[in-house]
Amino acid sequence: MREKISDWGNYPVVQADVQHLRSPDQLSAMISQTPEMIARGLGRCYGDSALSSTIINTRTYGHFISFDEQRGIVRCQAGVSLEDILTVFVPRGWFLPVTPGTKFVTVGGAIASDVHGKSSGSFCDYVVSMCVMKANGEIVECSAAEESEFFETTRGGMGLTGIILEAAIQLIPVETAYIKEETVRCKDLDELMALFDNMGKWTYSVAWIDCVARGSKMGRSVMMRGEHAVQSDLCDTRHQRHPLEIKQMPKLNVPMMFPGFALNNWSVQAFNFAYYHHTPSGIHEHIVDYDTFFYPLDFVNNWNRIYGRRGFTQYQFLLPMSTSYEGLPVLLEKISACGLGSFLAVLKKFGKHNTFISFPYEGYFLALDFPVTKRCFAVLDELDKLVLKYGGRLYMAKDVRMKPEMFFKGYENAKIFCQRIQTWDPEGTFRSLQSKRLGMHDERNFK
C-alpha cells in the first residue's frame, strides 16, 4: 500500500510502499521481488534512516516466544515494543537494563539503532542473540559466539545487514516499579561535569541544559539521577502493598501542528528560564514511578507536533573524554550564539564501550532539538566542523542531514562497515534514504 510517511521529526515526508511483515516466508518472497527496502518499527527514529521506497513494517511481527525465568532472558519477535516488555515483565520483577527516552520503540529498532538512555551502556550490550534474514533469504542465528562478525555489524547497523526477525534480551531483576530519584541544580557546565565525573553509586543520570544561557551562566542545568527503589525505600502504603504495580498516568495530547512562529528564541529563553528556576536549588530526593523517570515525554501524545509542519531534527553529537572538557564549552557557545533555540537540550556521559559501528563510546554527548528552517541546516554544518575538530560523531538514528564526509570521518569503522554490507548484500536491497545520502553503497567512498 503506497502512502505518505515520515519518521518522528516529520521531516522528510515521502511516498512509500508500506508492506507488513507477517512471516519469514512472506518476507523472503518480498525481498526477492523488491529492488530496495528498509525495516521500520514504530518510526521513532527522527530522520530518514527508516525511510525507503519500500518499507517493511515490523510492528505486525510482534509476539513473545519464550522467557527463561532463571536467567531473565526474554525471546521475542522484532516488532515487540519496549512498552510491551515492560507491561508484561515489570509485574514479574524484571526490567530493561537500557532504555531510551521513549518506550514506543520496537526491539528490532532498538537493536538497529543500538539505543541508549540514562545508564552508561547501550541496548545491544544486553542482546544475547538474534535471528536476521539476509538479502539472499537466508536466516542467520547470530550471537557474540556464533556468526560474530554479522552479529557485531547488525548491532547499530541501521537495518542495513538484513531484517531482524527475533532477538533474545537479557533483563535485570527489580523489587519495585519505582525509582529513587535525586534532582540537582547546577549553576554552570563545570559544576555539572564534575557531578557526572563523580557519580558514585548512581546507575542512571542525565541533565537538562539551558542551551541559550551564556557567559558565567553557560551550562546551567538540572541533573536527574536515579536508582531502582527497593521495597524498603517505599513510604507510601499503597506502593508498599503493590510494589510492582504499573502506575497508569493520564495523557495529554497535542491535537494539531503548532504554527511555525510559536517556537522561536524568545519562547525558548522564557521556557528555559522558568524550568531552571522552577527547580529548587540543592539536592532533592523523590520516589517516582519508572514512567515518570524514564519516559516523561511519553505522557504527551504527538509532542513532535509542537515544531510545526516543517518538522524538526535532533542534533546529537558525542565527544570523546579527551576533548569533552575543551569542546563542550565551544559548542555550547556556538549553539547559544546561533539563536536557533531548543526546548530540549540533554547532556549525558557514556561509560567505556567496545562497539563496531554504534554511536556510543566513552565520552559526553549532547542532544538538541531544532525546528527545520532555511537557516538550521547551515548552522548545523558549522557545528559539524567543530564536532569533527574535537574527534566526535553524530547519532545516525537522529540524523537527517549529515554529509558523507562527517560519517566516514566520525565513525572509524565506517569503511569496513560499508564493505561488509556490500559483501552480504551485493545488490543493495537494504537501503534507506539515509544510507544513500551518506554514500554507504558507493564503492568510491570505502574501497
Short mmCIF file of C-alpha atoms in Angstrom, two decimals:
data_model
loop_
_atom_site.label_atom_id
_atom_site.label_comp_id
_atom_site.label_asym_id
_atom_site.label_seq_id
_atom_site.Cartn_x
_atom_site.Cartn_y
_atom_site.Cartn_z
CA MET A 1 0.00 0.00 0.00
CA ARG A 2 1.50 3.35 -1.06
CA GLU A 3 1.20 6.14 1.49
CA LYS A 4 2.74 9.37 2.77
CA ILE A 5 5.05 8.63 5.64
CA SER A 6 7.66 10.31 7.85
CA ASP A 7 9.54 9.47 11.00
CA TRP A 8 9.30 11.25 14.34
CA GLY A 9 10.84 14.52 13.15
CA ASN A 10 8.11 14.88 10.48
CA TYR A 11 10.90 15.64 8.00
CA PRO A 12 11.13 14.48 5.28
CA VAL A 13 7.69 13.26 4.24
CA VAL A 14 7.89 10.67 1.44
CA GLN A 15 5.65 8.41 -0.60
CA ALA A 16 6.48 4.76 0.10
CA ASP A 17 5.07 1.30 -0.49
CA VAL A 18 4.41 0.01 3.06
CA GLN A 19 4.32 -3.78 3.46
CA HIS A 20 3.54 -5.54 6.74
CA LEU A 21 5.79 -8.35 7.97
CA ARG A 22 3.78 -11.43 8.94
CA SER A 23 6.09 -14.44 8.41
CA PRO A 24 9.65 -15.31 7.29
CA ASP A 25 8.32 -16.97 4.13
CA GLN A 26 6.34 -13.87 3.20
CA LEU A 27 9.39 -11.67 3.90
CA SER A 28 11.63 -13.89 1.75
CA ALA A 29 9.20 -13.51 -1.16
CA MET A 30 9.09 -9.73 -0.71
CA ILE A 31 12.89 -9.49 -0.66
CA SER A 32 13.16 -11.46 -3.90
CA GLN A 33 10.66 -9.15 -5.64
CA THR A 34 11.70 -5.73 -4.29
CA PRO A 35 14.72 -3.72 -5.52
CA GLU A 36 15.25 -1.86 -2.23
CA MET A 37 13.65 -1.72 1.19
CA ILE A 38 14.23 -0.93 4.86
CA ALA A 39 12.58 -2.20 8.04
CA ARG A 40 10.59 0.20 10.22
CA GLY A 41 9.00 -0.38 13.61
CA LEU A 42 7.23 2.46 15.41
CA GLY A 43 9.01 5.20 13.44
CA ARG A 44 10.63 6.88 16.45
CA CYS A 45 13.94 7.47 14.73
CA TYR A 46 13.92 11.17 13.94
CA GLY A 47 15.14 11.47 10.37
CA ASP A 48 15.30 9.28 7.28
CA SER A 49 17.05 6.12 8.47
CA ALA A 50 13.80 4.10 8.38
CA LEU A 51 12.51 5.54 5.10
CA SER A 52 12.88 3.97 1.66
CA SER A 53 10.83 3.39 -1.47
CA THR A 54 9.55 0.19 0.19
CA ILE A 55 9.13 -0.01 3.97
CA ILE A 56 8.70 -3.28 5.84
CA ASN A 57 6.52 -2.58 8.87
CA THR A 58 7.77 -4.99 11.56
CA ARG A 59 5.21 -3.99 14.20
CA THR A 60 2.92 -6.71 12.79
CA TYR A 61 5.56 -9.30 13.73
CA GLY A 62 5.31 -8.79 17.48
CA HIS A 63 4.85 -11.87 19.66
CA PHE A 64 6.74 -13.13 22.68
CA ILE A 65 8.38 -16.52 22.09
CA SER A 66 9.84 -17.63 25.44
CA PHE A 67 11.12 -16.45 28.81
CA ASP A 68 13.88 -18.03 30.90
CA GLU A 69 12.82 -17.14 34.45
CA GLN A 70 16.08 -18.38 35.94
CA ARG A 71 18.29 -16.14 33.81
CA GLY A 72 15.80 -13.35 32.97
CA ILE A 73 16.17 -13.73 29.20
CA VAL A 74 13.15 -12.93 27.03
CA ARG A 75 12.99 -14.04 23.39
CA CYS A 76 10.58 -12.18 21.14
CA GLN A 77 9.83 -11.16 17.59
CA ALA A 78 11.30 -7.90 16.32
CA GLY A 79 8.01 -5.98 16.39
CA VAL A 80 7.56 -6.31 20.16
CA SER A 81 7.93 -2.86 21.71
CA LEU A 82 9.79 -1.89 24.86
CA GLU A 83 6.40 -0.90 26.29
CA ASP A 84 5.17 -4.48 25.62
CA ILE A 85 8.17 -5.90 27.53
CA LEU A 86 7.69 -3.58 30.50
CA THR A 87 3.94 -4.22 30.67
CA VAL A 88 4.46 -7.99 30.81
CA PHE A 89 7.64 -8.27 32.88
CA VAL A 90 7.67 -5.42 35.43
CA PRO A 91 4.83 -7.07 37.39
CA ARG A 92 7.00 -10.23 37.43
CA GLY A 93 10.00 -8.31 38.80
CA TRP A 94 12.08 -7.73 35.65
CA PHE A 95 13.15 -4.54 33.87
CA LEU A 96 15.06 -3.45 30.76
CA PRO A 97 18.72 -2.73 31.60
CA VAL A 98 18.89 0.05 28.98
CA THR A 99 16.01 2.08 27.64
CA PRO A 100 15.86 5.28 25.57
CA GLY A 101 13.68 8.28 26.41
CA THR A 102 10.61 6.66 24.87
CA LYS A 103 9.24 3.15 25.36
CA PHE A 104 7.49 3.32 21.97
CA VAL A 105 10.38 1.62 20.20
CA THR A 106 10.42 -1.92 18.82
CA VAL A 107 13.10 -4.44 19.75
CA GLY A 108 14.23 -4.53 16.10
CA GLY A 109 14.56 -0.75 16.00
CA ALA A 110 16.35 -0.65 19.37
CA ILE A 111 18.98 -3.11 18.04
CA ALA A 112 19.37 -1.44 14.64
CA SER A 113 19.95 1.94 16.32
CA ASP A 114 21.68 0.50 19.41
CA VAL A 115 19.64 2.91 21.52
CA HIS A 116 20.91 4.32 24.79
CA GLY A 117 19.42 6.14 27.75
CA LYS A 118 20.16 7.27 31.28
CA SER A 119 22.52 4.37 32.09
CA SER A 120 26.10 4.33 30.85
CA GLY A 121 25.61 1.40 28.44
CA SER A 122 23.62 0.75 25.29
CA PHE A 123 20.78 -1.62 24.40
CA CYS A 124 22.92 -4.04 22.37
CA ASP A 125 25.11 -4.75 25.41
CA TYR A 126 22.17 -6.91 26.53
CA VAL A 127 21.25 -8.60 23.25
CA VAL A 128 22.12 -12.27 23.78
CA SER A 129 21.36 -13.44 20.25
CA MET A 130 19.18 -12.65 17.27
CA CYS A 131 17.75 -14.06 14.03
CA VAL A 132 18.19 -11.93 10.91
CA MET A 133 17.06 -12.52 7.32
CA LYS A 134 19.79 -11.61 4.85
CA ALA A 135 19.31 -10.35 1.29
CA ASN A 136 19.53 -13.88 -0.13
CA GLY A 137 16.66 -15.04 2.09
CA GLU A 138 18.92 -16.97 4.47
CA ILE A 139 18.03 -16.67 8.16
CA VAL A 140 21.14 -16.22 10.31
CA GLU A 141 21.12 -17.02 14.03
CA CYS A 142 23.94 -14.91 15.44
CA SER A 143 25.48 -14.00 18.79
CA ALA A 144 28.86 -13.00 20.21
CA ALA A 145 29.98 -16.63 19.78
CA GLU A 146 28.13 -17.61 16.57
CA GLU A 147 28.40 -15.61 13.32
CA SER A 148 30.07 -12.98 15.49
CA GLU A 149 31.07 -10.61 12.67
CA PHE A 150 27.50 -10.45 11.40
CA PHE A 151 26.27 -10.02 14.99
CA GLU A 152 28.55 -7.05 15.76
CA THR A 153 27.74 -5.38 12.43
CA THR A 154 23.98 -5.73 12.89
CA ARG A 155 24.15 -4.08 16.35
CA GLY A 156 23.74 -0.41 15.49
CA GLY A 157 23.87 -1.25 11.78
CA MET A 158 20.74 0.78 10.97
CA GLY A 159 18.97 -2.24 9.42
CA LEU A 160 21.45 -2.50 6.54
CA THR A 161 22.69 -6.06 7.18
CA GLY A 162 19.21 -7.59 6.94
CA ILE A 163 15.82 -7.62 8.62
CA ILE A 164 15.84 -8.61 12.27
CA LEU A 165 13.19 -11.27 12.95
CA GLU A 166 13.77 -12.30 16.57
CA ALA A 167 16.04 -11.42 19.49
CA ALA A 168 16.87 -12.69 22.97
CA ILE A 169 17.25 -9.85 25.50
CA GLN A 170 18.76 -10.01 28.98
CA LEU A 171 16.52 -8.33 31.60
CA ILE A 172 17.52 -7.26 35.13
CA PRO A 173 15.65 -8.11 38.36
CA VAL A 174 13.89 -5.30 40.28
CA GLU A 175 12.00 -5.26 43.58
CA THR A 176 9.67 -2.40 42.68
CA ALA A 177 8.30 -0.41 39.76
CA TYR A 178 9.73 2.77 41.28
CA ILE A 179 12.90 4.82 41.03
CA LYS A 180 14.70 6.62 43.84
CA GLU A 181 15.47 9.93 42.13
CA GLU A 182 17.61 12.93 43.05
CA THR A 183 17.46 16.26 41.25
CA VAL A 184 20.46 18.57 41.48
CA ARG A 185 20.54 22.13 40.13
CA CYS A 186 23.94 23.18 38.73
CA LYS A 187 25.00 26.79 38.20
CA ASP A 188 27.27 26.13 35.19
CA LEU A 189 28.87 23.50 32.97
CA ASP A 190 31.92 22.94 35.21
CA GLU A 191 29.72 22.08 38.17
CA LEU A 192 27.61 19.73 36.04
CA MET A 193 30.57 17.84 34.53
CA ALA A 194 32.13 17.46 37.97
CA LEU A 195 28.88 15.81 39.10
CA PHE A 196 28.97 13.39 36.14
CA ASP A 197 32.61 12.56 36.86
CA ASN A 198 31.80 11.66 40.47
CA MET A 199 28.57 9.71 40.05
CA GLY A 200 29.46 7.06 42.65
CA LYS A 201 26.59 4.63 43.18
CA TRP A 202 24.12 6.09 40.68
CA THR A 203 23.17 3.81 37.78
CA TYR A 204 21.11 6.39 35.86
CA SER A 205 21.90 10.03 35.21
CA VAL A 206 21.07 12.72 32.67
CA ALA A 207 20.96 16.51 32.69
CA TRP A 208 18.77 19.13 31.06
CA ILE A 209 20.81 22.18 30.00
CA ASP A 210 19.71 25.74 29.38
CA CYS A 211 21.27 25.90 25.91
CA VAL A 212 20.67 29.64 25.44
CA ALA A 213 22.40 30.74 28.68
CA ARG A 214 25.74 32.46 28.04
CA GLY A 215 28.71 33.86 29.94
CA SER A 216 29.01 32.73 33.55
CA LYS A 217 25.60 31.01 33.28
CA MET A 218 26.55 28.83 30.32
CA GLY A 219 25.69 25.22 31.03
CA ARG A 220 23.36 25.93 33.94
CA SER A 221 21.33 22.80 34.26
CA VAL A 222 19.32 20.31 36.23
CA MET A 223 20.68 16.79 36.73
CA MET A 224 18.30 13.89 37.31
CA ARG A 225 19.94 10.75 38.71
CA GLY A 226 18.28 7.58 39.89
CA GLU A 227 18.41 4.02 41.13
CA HIS A 228 15.80 1.26 41.20
CA ALA A 229 14.00 1.56 44.53
CA VAL A 230 13.90 -1.50 46.80
CA GLN A 231 10.83 -2.26 48.88
CA SER A 232 12.27 -0.61 52.00
CA ASP A 233 12.59 2.67 50.08
CA LEU A 234 8.81 2.91 49.56
CA CYS A 235 6.98 5.10 52.08
CA ASP A 236 3.50 5.20 50.52
CA THR A 237 1.45 2.32 51.97
CA ARG A 238 -0.30 1.70 48.63
CA HIS A 239 3.09 1.34 46.92
CA GLN A 240 4.28 -0.97 49.70
CA ARG A 241 1.26 -3.26 49.18
CA HIS A 242 1.77 -3.39 45.40
CA PRO A 243 5.45 -2.60 44.76
CA LEU A 244 5.45 -3.95 41.19
CA GLU A 245 2.12 -2.48 40.10
CA ILE A 246 2.42 -0.36 36.97
CA LYS A 247 1.04 3.13 37.51
CA GLN A 248 -1.40 4.33 34.84
CA MET A 249 -0.96 8.03 34.20
CA PRO A 250 -3.36 10.30 32.31
CA LYS A 251 -2.00 11.51 28.99
CA LEU A 252 -2.04 14.88 27.30
CA ASN A 253 -2.27 15.28 23.56
CA VAL A 254 -1.04 17.83 21.05
CA PRO A 255 -4.03 17.74 18.69
CA MET A 256 -2.56 19.67 15.76
CA MET A 257 0.63 21.06 14.30
CA PHE A 258 1.71 24.27 16.06
CA PRO A 259 2.18 27.36 13.87
CA GLY A 260 5.81 27.96 12.95
CA PHE A 261 6.07 31.28 14.83
CA ALA A 262 5.23 29.64 18.19
CA LEU A 263 8.78 28.31 18.55
CA ASN A 264 11.44 31.00 18.50
CA ASN A 265 14.42 32.08 20.51
CA TRP A 266 12.26 34.22 22.82
CA SER A 267 9.86 31.40 23.70
CA VAL A 268 12.81 29.04 24.26
CA GLN A 269 14.50 31.57 26.54
CA ALA A 270 11.31 32.02 28.55
CA PHE A 271 10.82 28.24 28.86
CA ASN A 272 14.42 27.63 29.89
CA PHE A 273 14.38 30.43 32.49
CA ALA A 274 11.15 29.09 34.01
CA TYR A 275 12.30 25.45 34.01
CA TYR A 276 15.64 26.22 35.64
CA HIS A 277 14.20 28.43 38.37
CA HIS A 278 11.25 26.10 38.97
CA THR A 279 13.75 23.52 40.20
CA PRO A 280 14.78 24.27 43.78
CA SER A 281 18.49 24.70 44.44
CA GLY A 282 20.41 21.95 46.22
CA ILE A 283 19.73 18.21 46.18
CA HIS A 284 16.18 16.86 46.41
CA GLU A 285 15.09 13.24 46.71
CA HIS A 286 11.88 11.74 45.32
CA ILE A 287 10.34 8.33 44.75
CA VAL A 288 8.79 8.27 41.28
CA ASP A 289 7.29 5.56 39.09
CA TYR A 290 9.50 4.34 36.26
CA ASP A 291 7.40 6.03 33.57
CA THR A 292 7.91 9.44 35.19
CA PHE A 293 11.66 8.92 35.45
CA PHE A 294 12.44 7.28 32.11
CA TYR A 295 9.66 8.47 29.79
CA PRO A 296 8.41 11.98 30.73
CA LEU A 297 7.72 12.91 27.09
CA ASP A 298 5.59 9.78 26.55
CA PHE A 299 2.87 11.45 28.66
CA VAL A 300 2.27 13.86 25.79
CA ASN A 301 0.95 12.16 22.66
CA ASN A 302 2.21 13.69 19.42
CA TRP A 303 4.57 16.11 21.18
CA ASN A 304 6.54 16.29 17.92
CA ARG A 305 3.72 18.49 16.53
CA ILE A 306 4.91 21.49 18.56
CA TYR A 307 7.60 22.01 15.91
CA GLY A 308 5.00 22.59 13.19
CA ARG A 309 4.52 21.26 9.68
CA ARG A 310 8.12 21.86 8.64
CA GLY A 311 9.24 19.31 11.20
CA PHE A 312 12.38 19.20 13.33
CA THR A 313 15.66 17.37 13.71
CA GLN A 314 17.58 16.29 16.76
CA TYR A 315 21.27 17.12 16.64
CA GLN A 316 23.04 14.62 18.88
CA PHE A 317 26.83 14.59 18.96
CA LEU A 318 29.35 12.71 21.07
CA LEU A 319 32.83 13.89 22.02
CA PRO A 320 35.50 11.58 23.46
CA MET A 321 36.60 12.14 27.04
CA SER A 322 39.96 13.54 25.89
CA THR A 323 38.30 16.55 24.20
CA SER A 324 34.97 16.92 26.04
CA TYR A 325 36.20 19.48 28.58
CA GLU A 326 37.56 21.75 25.86
CA GLY A 327 34.99 21.05 23.14
CA LEU A 328 31.66 21.21 25.01
CA PRO A 329 32.01 24.90 26.08
CA VAL A 330 32.97 25.84 22.50
CA LEU A 331 29.95 24.03 21.03
CA LEU A 332 27.56 25.39 23.67
CA GLU A 333 28.78 28.93 22.98
CA LYS A 334 28.23 28.39 19.25
CA ILE A 335 24.73 26.97 19.85
CA SER A 336 23.63 29.78 22.19
CA ALA A 337 25.03 32.40 19.79
CA CYS A 338 23.27 31.00 16.71
CA GLY A 339 19.82 31.82 18.10
CA LEU A 340 18.08 28.70 16.80
CA GLY A 341 16.71 27.75 20.21
CA SER A 342 15.96 24.28 21.56
CA PHE A 343 13.46 23.34 24.27
CA LEU A 344 15.24 20.04 24.70
CA ALA A 345 18.97 20.00 25.44
CA VAL A 346 20.25 16.90 27.16
CA LEU A 347 23.79 16.11 28.34
CA LYS A 348 24.92 12.61 29.25
CA LYS A 349 28.17 10.81 29.97
CA PHE A 350 28.78 7.38 28.45
CA GLY A 351 30.98 4.76 30.05
CA LYS A 352 33.58 2.62 28.29
CA HIS A 353 32.22 0.91 25.20
CA ASN A 354 33.52 -1.50 22.61
CA THR A 355 31.13 -1.40 19.68
CA PHE A 356 31.83 -1.74 15.97
CA ILE A 357 29.51 0.81 14.34
CA SER A 358 27.25 2.01 17.15
CA PHE A 359 27.11 5.62 18.28
CA PRO A 360 28.10 5.19 21.96
CA TYR A 361 31.68 5.28 23.24
CA GLU A 362 33.28 6.77 26.34
CA GLY A 363 32.67 10.50 26.42
CA TYR A 364 29.97 13.14 26.66
CA PHE A 365 27.02 13.55 24.30
CA LEU A 366 24.70 16.50 23.88
CA ALA A 367 21.29 16.26 22.15
CA LEU A 368 19.26 19.26 20.99
CA ASP A 369 16.02 19.59 19.02
CA PHE A 370 15.90 22.22 16.27
CA PRO A 371 12.93 23.11 14.04
CA VAL A 372 13.69 22.68 10.35
CA THR A 373 14.25 26.10 8.83
CA LYS A 374 16.25 27.50 5.93
CA ARG A 375 18.98 28.58 8.32
CA CYS A 376 19.01 25.49 10.54
CA PHE A 377 20.99 23.13 8.31
CA ALA A 378 23.64 25.77 7.53
CA VAL A 379 24.22 26.29 11.26
CA LEU A 380 24.41 22.52 11.84
CA ASP A 381 27.02 22.25 9.07
CA GLU A 382 29.12 24.70 11.10
CA LEU A 383 28.60 22.63 14.25
CA ASP A 384 29.71 19.53 12.31
CA LYS A 385 33.11 21.12 11.72
CA LEU A 386 33.56 21.67 15.45
CA VAL A 387 32.41 18.14 16.30
CA LEU A 388 34.97 16.71 13.84
CA LYS A 389 37.67 19.04 15.17
CA TYR A 390 37.17 17.53 18.62
CA GLY A 391 37.08 13.95 17.31
CA GLY A 392 33.33 13.41 17.70
CA ARG A 393 30.50 11.89 15.71
CA LEU A 394 26.72 12.24 15.16
CA TYR A 395 24.00 9.75 16.13
CA MET A 396 22.59 8.20 12.95
CA ALA A 397 19.17 7.39 14.48
CA LYS A 398 18.55 11.13 14.93
CA ASP A 399 20.21 12.34 11.74
CA VAL A 400 18.53 13.71 8.62
CA ARG A 401 21.19 15.93 7.03
CA MET A 402 24.70 14.65 7.81
CA LYS A 403 27.11 14.64 4.85
CA PRO A 404 29.20 11.57 3.83
CA GLU A 405 32.43 13.24 4.98
CA MET A 406 31.04 13.60 8.50
CA PHE A 407 30.01 9.94 8.63
CA PHE A 408 33.25 8.49 7.27
CA LYS A 409 35.44 10.70 9.48
CA GLY A 410 33.31 10.36 12.60
CA TYR A 411 32.94 6.57 12.58
CA GLU A 412 36.36 4.91 12.48
CA ASN A 413 34.89 1.61 11.19
CA ALA A 414 32.68 3.24 8.55
CA LYS A 415 34.59 1.89 5.54
CA ILE A 416 34.75 -1.65 6.92
CA PHE A 417 31.04 -1.43 7.75
CA CYS A 418 30.19 -0.46 4.15
CA GLN A 419 32.43 -3.22 2.76
CA ARG A 420 30.68 -5.78 4.93
CA ILE A 421 27.14 -4.78 3.98
CA GLN A 422 28.17 -4.84 0.32
CA THR A 423 29.53 -8.38 0.74
CA TRP A 424 26.35 -9.63 2.40
CA ASP A 425 24.02 -7.58 0.19
CA PRO A 426 25.78 -7.00 -3.16
CA GLU A 427 22.61 -5.74 -4.87
CA GLY A 428 21.96 -3.21 -2.11
CA THR A 429 18.47 -4.50 -1.27
CA PHE A 430 18.55 -2.99 2.21
CA ARG A 431 18.81 0.75 1.67
CA SER A 432 17.38 3.78 3.40
CA LEU A 433 17.27 7.40 2.34
CA GLN A 434 19.99 7.94 4.92
CA SER A 435 22.29 5.15 3.68
CA LYS A 436 22.08 6.54 0.14
CA ARG A 437 22.61 10.13 1.31
CA LEU A 438 25.72 9.07 3.26
CA GLY A 439 27.14 7.18 0.28
CA MET A 440 27.23 3.84 2.09
CA HIS A 441 26.60 1.93 -1.16
CA ASP A 442 29.07 3.93 -3.25
CA GLU A 443 32.33 2.00 -3.56
CA ARG A 444 34.27 5.20 -4.18
CA ASN A 445 33.74 6.03 -0.50
CA PHE A 446 35.04 2.81 1.01
CA LYS A 447 37.35 0.95 -1.39
#
